[in-house]
Every structure is written in C-alpha cells, then in structure tokens.
Amino acid sequence: MKRTLIPIIACLSALPFAALAGDAPNAAHVVLKAKNAYFGRAATDNDMAILDDHPELIYVNISGPDSWNPSQPRNTPMPITDAGIAHVAKCPKLAFFHLSHTQPLAVTDDGLKHLANLTELREFTAGLTQFSDAGIANLAPHVHLRILELDLQSKITDDAMNTVATMT
C-alpha cells in the first residue's frame, strides 16, 4: 500500500497551492465551447479566472447554461463581483458580453472599467447590476458597440443617455 500512496502524495504536492485550497476554477461552473464561455449560476470570481487562459474568446455569457432552483432568482445573487469581471479584460477579441438578467450580480461601475481595452466589443447586455451613469460613461470609448441593453437598472438616469448618444 505504501507504494501506491507515495506517487499520489508526490502528485498532490506538485499541484499549485491554489488548486489545493479550492481557489481554482470549477469546471462544473463554466462551459467553454469554440470561442464561447458560458458561466452558470454558481460561478464565482475564481471561476472567471479561466478567462485568463483563453484570450481567443469572442463571447462570454454570465447567466447560465444551468437553470436556477430558487423560486425568486432576483433574490439570489450570483457570487461574481468586480474582481471576476477583471478577468474579462484578458479576452481582447471579446465582441459579445452578456450579464445576467435573472439574478443580480455584485458588479459595480468599477467593474465596467475593466472593459476599457476591449476594442472589439460590439454587444453588451446587463440586467440586475449596480451600474450608474458613471459606469455607463466607462463604455463611451467603445466605438464598435452596436447593442447596449441595460435592463432593470435602477441607478441609471436619463443623464446616461447623453453618454450613449456619443457612442454612435
């Protein structure tokens, strides 16, 4: 039995500490297919780190493919924050970025700053986030942005439309 345990222990000691500590992305929370990434409702900031290794992605969706169990999904936030959104910046070819419309995200105006260098961004949709007019101003440099859908945004006022008007 000792002979079988030694190689297993040796393999475990070769793993990065983050993987042992549970900080590695959970494959059950994300689906990568072609140049697309789909993050499920249980995805976390740590799961978003998988984007760091996939700069070729053109589509990222944070809202499913899995369905939710709570009877009131709007009362069950997804555990993705500005720190998770920072990983999106590692995908310079990203053209389509969709945030949940069914469950709230703890992504703020600061999270939108991470999108600044995504010069290929053509479509951005978000629902149930904490964006304000200042956050929308972070999207102004995106000259290729053709679809901007901001659903259920309680902190955005008519003033944000001045920014949107400059984006054409």
PDB file of C-alpha atoms in Angstrom:
ATOM      1  CA  MET A   1       0.000   0.000   0.000  1.00  0.00           C
ATOM      2  CA  LYS A   2       2.838   2.424   0.663  1.00  0.00           C
ATOM      3  CA  ARG A   3       3.939   2.110  -2.948  1.00  0.00           C
ATOM      4  CA  THR A   4       0.594   3.366  -4.197  1.00  0.00           C
ATOM      5  CA  LEU A   5       0.350   6.208  -1.692  1.00  0.00           C
ATOM      6  CA  ILE A   6       3.770   7.704  -2.389  1.00  0.00           C
ATOM      7  CA  PRO A   7       3.086   8.541  -6.056  1.00  0.00           C
ATOM      8  CA  ILE A   8      -0.303  10.009  -5.128  1.00  0.00           C
ATOM      9  CA  ILE A   9       1.255  12.188  -2.430  1.00  0.00           C
ATOM     10  CA  ALA A  10       4.017  13.202  -4.826  1.00  0.00           C
ATOM     11  CA  CYS A  11       1.427  14.210  -7.446  1.00  0.00           C
ATOM     12  CA  LEU A  12      -0.586  16.193  -4.914  1.00  0.00           C
ATOM     13  CA  SER A  13       2.488  18.058  -3.734  1.00  0.00           C
ATOM     14  CA  ALA A  14       3.191  19.077  -7.339  1.00  0.00           C
ATOM     15  CA  LEU A  15      -0.198  20.823  -7.675  1.00  0.00           C
ATOM     16  CA  PRO A  16      -0.309  24.590  -7.235  1.00  0.00           C
ATOM     17  CA  PHE A  17      -1.368  25.641  -3.754  1.00  0.00           C
ATOM     18  CA  ALA A  18      -4.421  27.488  -5.168  1.00  0.00           C
ATOM     19  CA  ALA A  19      -5.785  24.252  -6.611  1.00  0.00           C
ATOM     20  CA  LEU A  20      -5.456  22.533  -3.258  1.00  0.00           C
ATOM     21  CA  ALA A  21      -7.060  25.466  -1.461  1.00  0.00           C
ATOM     22  CA  GLY A  22     -10.125  25.419  -3.679  1.00  0.00           C
ATOM     23  CA  ASP A  23      -9.288  28.664  -5.484  1.00  0.00           C
ATOM     24  CA  ALA A  24      -9.021  27.062  -8.917  1.00  0.00           C
ATOM     25  CA  PRO A  25     -11.877  27.447 -11.401  1.00  0.00           C
ATOM     26  CA  ASN A  26     -14.584  24.812 -11.029  1.00  0.00           C
ATOM     27  CA  ALA A  27     -15.249  23.125 -14.373  1.00  0.00           C
ATOM     28  CA  ALA A  28     -18.846  22.480 -13.310  1.00  0.00           C
ATOM     29  CA  HIS A  29     -19.497  26.247 -13.296  1.00  0.00           C
ATOM     30  CA  VAL A  30     -18.299  27.076 -16.805  1.00  0.00           C
ATOM     31  CA  VAL A  31     -18.721  25.663 -20.290  1.00  0.00           C
ATOM     32  CA  LEU A  32     -16.138  26.502 -22.943  1.00  0.00           C
ATOM     33  CA  LYS A  33     -17.241  25.773 -26.485  1.00  0.00           C
ATOM     34  CA  ALA A  34     -15.411  27.024 -29.575  1.00  0.00           C
ATOM     35  CA  LYS A  35     -14.750  30.709 -28.841  1.00  0.00           C
ATOM     36  CA  ASN A  36     -17.555  30.998 -26.274  1.00  0.00           C
ATOM     37  CA  ALA A  37     -17.705  30.833 -22.478  1.00  0.00           C
ATOM     38  CA  TYR A  38     -20.904  30.271 -20.503  1.00  0.00           C
ATOM     39  CA  PHE A  39     -20.819  30.755 -16.740  1.00  0.00           C
ATOM     40  CA  GLY A  40     -23.541  29.096 -14.689  1.00  0.00           C
ATOM     41  CA  ARG A  41     -25.438  30.495 -11.726  1.00  0.00           C
ATOM     42  CA  ALA A  42     -22.964  29.060  -9.209  1.00  0.00           C
ATOM     43  CA  ALA A  43     -19.932  30.645 -10.902  1.00  0.00           C
ATOM     44  CA  THR A  44     -17.600  32.704  -8.732  1.00  0.00           C
ATOM     45  CA  ASP A  45     -14.778  35.182  -9.228  1.00  0.00           C
ATOM     46  CA  ASN A  46     -12.360  32.240  -9.052  1.00  0.00           C
ATOM     47  CA  ASP A  47     -14.191  30.525 -11.902  1.00  0.00           C
ATOM     48  CA  MET A  48     -13.843  33.660 -14.007  1.00  0.00           C
ATOM     49  CA  ALA A  49     -10.052  33.206 -13.818  1.00  0.00           C
ATOM     50  CA  ILE A  50     -10.367  30.594 -16.569  1.00  0.00           C
ATOM     51  CA  LEU A  51     -10.701  33.536 -18.976  1.00  0.00           C
ATOM     52  CA  ASP A  52      -7.050  34.384 -18.340  1.00  0.00           C
ATOM     53  CA  ASP A  53      -6.088  31.288 -20.342  1.00  0.00           C
ATOM     54  CA  HIS A  54      -8.494  31.926 -23.240  1.00  0.00           C
ATOM     55  CA  PRO A  55      -7.683  35.217 -24.986  1.00  0.00           C
ATOM     56  CA  GLU A  56      -9.316  33.866 -28.173  1.00  0.00           C
ATOM     57  CA  LEU A  57     -12.843  34.089 -26.754  1.00  0.00           C
ATOM     58  CA  ILE A  58     -15.307  36.334 -28.571  1.00  0.00           C
ATOM     59  CA  TYR A  59     -18.434  35.578 -26.489  1.00  0.00           C
ATOM     60  CA  VAL A  60     -18.894  35.495 -22.707  1.00  0.00           C
ATOM     61  CA  ASN A  61     -22.247  34.888 -21.027  1.00  0.00           C
ATOM     62  CA  ILE A  62     -22.644  35.089 -17.257  1.00  0.00           C
ATOM     63  CA  SER A  63     -26.102  33.754 -16.514  1.00  0.00           C
ATOM     64  CA  GLY A  64     -26.385  30.123 -17.339  1.00  0.00           C
ATOM     65  CA  PRO A  65     -26.408  27.407 -19.051  1.00  0.00           C
ATOM     66  CA  ASP A  66     -27.821  25.825 -15.926  1.00  0.00           C
ATOM     67  CA  SER A  67     -31.206  26.772 -14.618  1.00  0.00           C
ATOM     68  CA  TRP A  68     -31.855  28.147 -11.168  1.00  0.00           C
ATOM     69  CA  ASN A  69     -33.651  26.434  -8.344  1.00  0.00           C
ATOM     70  CA  PRO A  70     -34.697  29.335  -6.135  1.00  0.00           C
ATOM     71  CA  SER A  71     -38.293  30.413  -6.521  1.00  0.00           C
ATOM     72  CA  GLN A  72     -37.167  34.048  -6.609  1.00  0.00           C
ATOM     73  CA  PRO A  73     -33.923  34.221  -8.626  1.00  0.00           C
ATOM     74  CA  ARG A  74     -33.806  38.007  -8.245  1.00  0.00           C
ATOM     75  CA  ASN A  75     -33.310  37.473  -4.516  1.00  0.00           C
ATOM     76  CA  THR A  76     -30.433  35.041  -5.063  1.00  0.00           C
ATOM     77  CA  PRO A  77     -27.340  36.935  -6.220  1.00  0.00           C
ATOM     78  CA  MET A  78     -24.649  35.308  -8.294  1.00  0.00           C
ATOM     79  CA  PRO A  79     -21.284  35.441  -6.490  1.00  0.00           C
ATOM     80  CA  ILE A  80     -19.455  37.344  -9.235  1.00  0.00           C
ATOM     81  CA  THR A  81     -18.015  40.745  -8.379  1.00  0.00           C
ATOM     82  CA  ASP A  82     -15.788  43.376  -9.990  1.00  0.00           C
ATOM     83  CA  ALA A  83     -12.830  41.079  -9.292  1.00  0.00           C
ATOM     84  CA  GLY A  84     -14.365  38.398 -11.502  1.00  0.00           C
ATOM     85  CA  ILE A  85     -15.133  40.876 -14.266  1.00  0.00           C
ATOM     86  CA  ALA A  86     -11.446  41.898 -14.250  1.00  0.00           C
ATOM     87  CA  HIS A  87     -10.659  38.551 -15.909  1.00  0.00           C
ATOM     88  CA  VAL A  88     -12.755  39.544 -18.931  1.00  0.00           C
ATOM     89  CA  ALA A  89     -10.046  42.084 -19.786  1.00  0.00           C
ATOM     90  CA  LYS A  90      -7.799  39.131 -20.720  1.00  0.00           C
ATOM     91  CA  CYS A  91     -10.019  38.458 -23.767  1.00  0.00           C
ATOM     92  CA  PRO A  92      -9.040  41.240 -26.197  1.00  0.00           C
ATOM     93  CA  LYS A  93     -11.125  39.765 -29.039  1.00  0.00           C
ATOM     94  CA  LEU A  94     -14.331  39.781 -26.992  1.00  0.00           C
ATOM     95  CA  ALA A  95     -17.223  41.065 -29.094  1.00  0.00           C
ATOM     96  CA  PHE A  96     -20.265  39.875 -27.108  1.00  0.00           C
ATOM     97  CA  PHE A  97     -20.604  40.183 -23.334  1.00  0.00           C
ATOM     98  CA  HIS A  98     -23.828  39.291 -21.545  1.00  0.00           C
ATOM     99  CA  LEU A  99     -24.533  39.631 -17.828  1.00  0.00           C
ATOM    100  CA  SER A 100     -27.444  38.003 -16.027  1.00  0.00           C
ATOM    101  CA  HIS A 101     -30.962  39.293 -16.456  1.00  0.00           C
ATOM    102  CA  THR A 102     -32.447  36.882 -13.923  1.00  0.00           C
ATOM    103  CA  GLN A 103     -30.102  37.020 -10.962  1.00  0.00           C
ATOM    104  CA  PRO A 104     -28.329  40.075  -9.556  1.00  0.00           C
ATOM    105  CA  LEU A 105     -24.570  40.439  -9.825  1.00  0.00           C
ATOM    106  CA  ALA A 106     -22.363  42.381  -7.422  1.00  0.00           C
ATOM    107  CA  VAL A 107     -20.702  44.121 -10.355  1.00  0.00           C
ATOM    108  CA  THR A 108     -20.407  47.902  -9.990  1.00  0.00           C
ATOM    109  CA  ASP A 109     -19.259  50.856 -12.055  1.00  0.00           C
ATOM    110  CA  ASP A 110     -15.672  49.905 -11.165  1.00  0.00           C
ATOM    111  CA  GLY A 111     -16.208  46.535 -12.831  1.00  0.00           C
ATOM    112  CA  LEU A 112     -17.062  48.263 -16.103  1.00  0.00           C
ATOM    113  CA  LYS A 113     -13.647  49.951 -16.050  1.00  0.00           C
ATOM    114  CA  HIS A 114     -12.156  46.525 -16.807  1.00  0.00           C
ATOM    115  CA  LEU A 115     -13.858  46.579 -20.205  1.00  0.00           C
ATOM    116  CA  ALA A 116     -11.939  49.678 -21.336  1.00  0.00           C
ATOM    117  CA  ASN A 117      -9.437  47.864 -23.591  1.00  0.00           C
ATOM    118  CA  LEU A 118     -11.955  45.555 -25.244  1.00  0.00           C
ATOM    119  CA  THR A 119     -11.886  47.442 -28.528  1.00  0.00           C
ATOM    120  CA  GLU A 120     -13.831  44.742 -30.407  1.00  0.00           C
ATOM    121  CA  LEU A 121     -16.844  44.859 -28.068  1.00  0.00           C
ATOM    122  CA  ARG A 122     -19.978  45.050 -30.197  1.00  0.00           C
ATOM    123  CA  GLU A 123     -22.709  43.907 -27.840  1.00  0.00           C
ATOM    124  CA  PHE A 124     -23.119  44.429 -24.103  1.00  0.00           C
ATOM    125  CA  THR A 125     -26.205  43.410 -22.172  1.00  0.00           C
ATOM    126  CA  ALA A 126     -26.736  43.650 -18.438  1.00  0.00           C
ATOM    127  CA  GLY A 127     -29.625  43.266 -16.069  1.00  0.00           C
ATOM    128  CA  LEU A 128     -29.855  43.450 -12.303  1.00  0.00           C
ATOM    129  CA  THR A 129     -26.484  45.092 -11.762  1.00  0.00           C
ATOM    130  CA  GLN A 130     -25.431  48.104  -9.711  1.00  0.00           C
ATOM    131  CA  PHE A 131     -24.391  50.332 -12.621  1.00  0.00           C
ATOM    132  CA  SER A 132     -24.945  54.063 -12.504  1.00  0.00           C
ATOM    133  CA  ASP A 133     -24.479  56.853 -15.027  1.00  0.00           C
ATOM    134  CA  ALA A 134     -20.760  56.890 -14.158  1.00  0.00           C
ATOM    135  CA  GLY A 135     -20.463  53.214 -15.062  1.00  0.00           C
ATOM    136  CA  ILE A 136     -22.113  53.746 -18.415  1.00  0.00           C
ATOM    137  CA  ALA A 137     -19.580  56.524 -19.076  1.00  0.00           C
ATOM    138  CA  ASN A 138     -16.893  53.805 -18.934  1.00  0.00           C
ATOM    139  CA  LEU A 139     -18.430  52.327 -22.088  1.00  0.00           C
ATOM    140  CA  ALA A 140     -18.170  55.562 -24.108  1.00  0.00           C
ATOM    141  CA  PRO A 141     -14.839  54.671 -25.825  1.00  0.00           C
ATOM    142  CA  HIS A 142     -16.371  51.554 -27.403  1.00  0.00           C
ATOM    143  CA  VAL A 143     -16.934  52.849 -30.912  1.00  0.00           C
ATOM    144  CA  HIS A 144     -17.884  49.410 -32.261  1.00  0.00           C
ATOM    145  CA  LEU A 145     -20.616  48.875 -29.667  1.00  0.00           C
ATOM    146  CA  ARG A 146     -23.872  48.397 -31.572  1.00  0.00           C
ATOM    147  CA  ILE A 147     -26.132  46.785 -28.969  1.00  0.00           C
ATOM    148  CA  LEU A 148     -26.312  48.162 -25.446  1.00  0.00           C
ATOM    149  CA  GLU A 149     -29.082  46.627 -23.392  1.00  0.00           C
ATOM    150  CA  LEU A 150     -29.410  47.792 -19.794  1.00  0.00           C
ATOM    151  CA  ASP A 151     -32.403  46.055 -18.336  1.00  0.00           C
ATOM    152  CA  LEU A 152     -33.701  46.587 -14.797  1.00  0.00           C
ATOM    153  CA  GLN A 153     -31.071  49.201 -13.939  1.00  0.00           C
ATOM    154  CA  SER A 154     -32.375  51.252 -11.026  1.00  0.00           C
ATOM    155  CA  LYS A 155     -29.346  53.574 -10.714  1.00  0.00           C
ATOM    156  CA  ILE A 156     -29.206  54.734 -14.332  1.00  0.00           C
ATOM    157  CA  THR A 157     -30.886  58.039 -15.102  1.00  0.00           C
ATOM    158  CA  ASP A 158     -31.682  59.918 -18.276  1.00  0.00           C
ATOM    159  CA  ASP A 159     -28.238  61.548 -17.990  1.00  0.00           C
ATOM    160  CA  ALA A 160     -26.666  58.264 -19.103  1.00  0.00           C
ATOM    161  CA  MET A 161     -28.362  58.705 -22.458  1.00  0.00           C
ATOM    162  CA  ASN A 162     -26.035  61.635 -23.151  1.00  0.00           C
ATOM    163  CA  THR A 163     -23.139  59.196 -22.978  1.00  0.00           C
ATOM    164  CA  VAL A 164     -24.939  56.651 -25.107  1.00  0.00           C
ATOM    165  CA  ALA A 165     -25.612  59.323 -27.742  1.00  0.00           C
ATOM    166  CA  THR A 166     -21.840  59.846 -28.156  1.00  0.00           C
ATOM    167  CA  MET A 167     -21.258  56.159 -28.875  1.00  0.00           C
ATOM    168  CA  THR A 168     -22.507  56.191 -32.468  1.00  0.00           C
TER     169      THR A 168
END
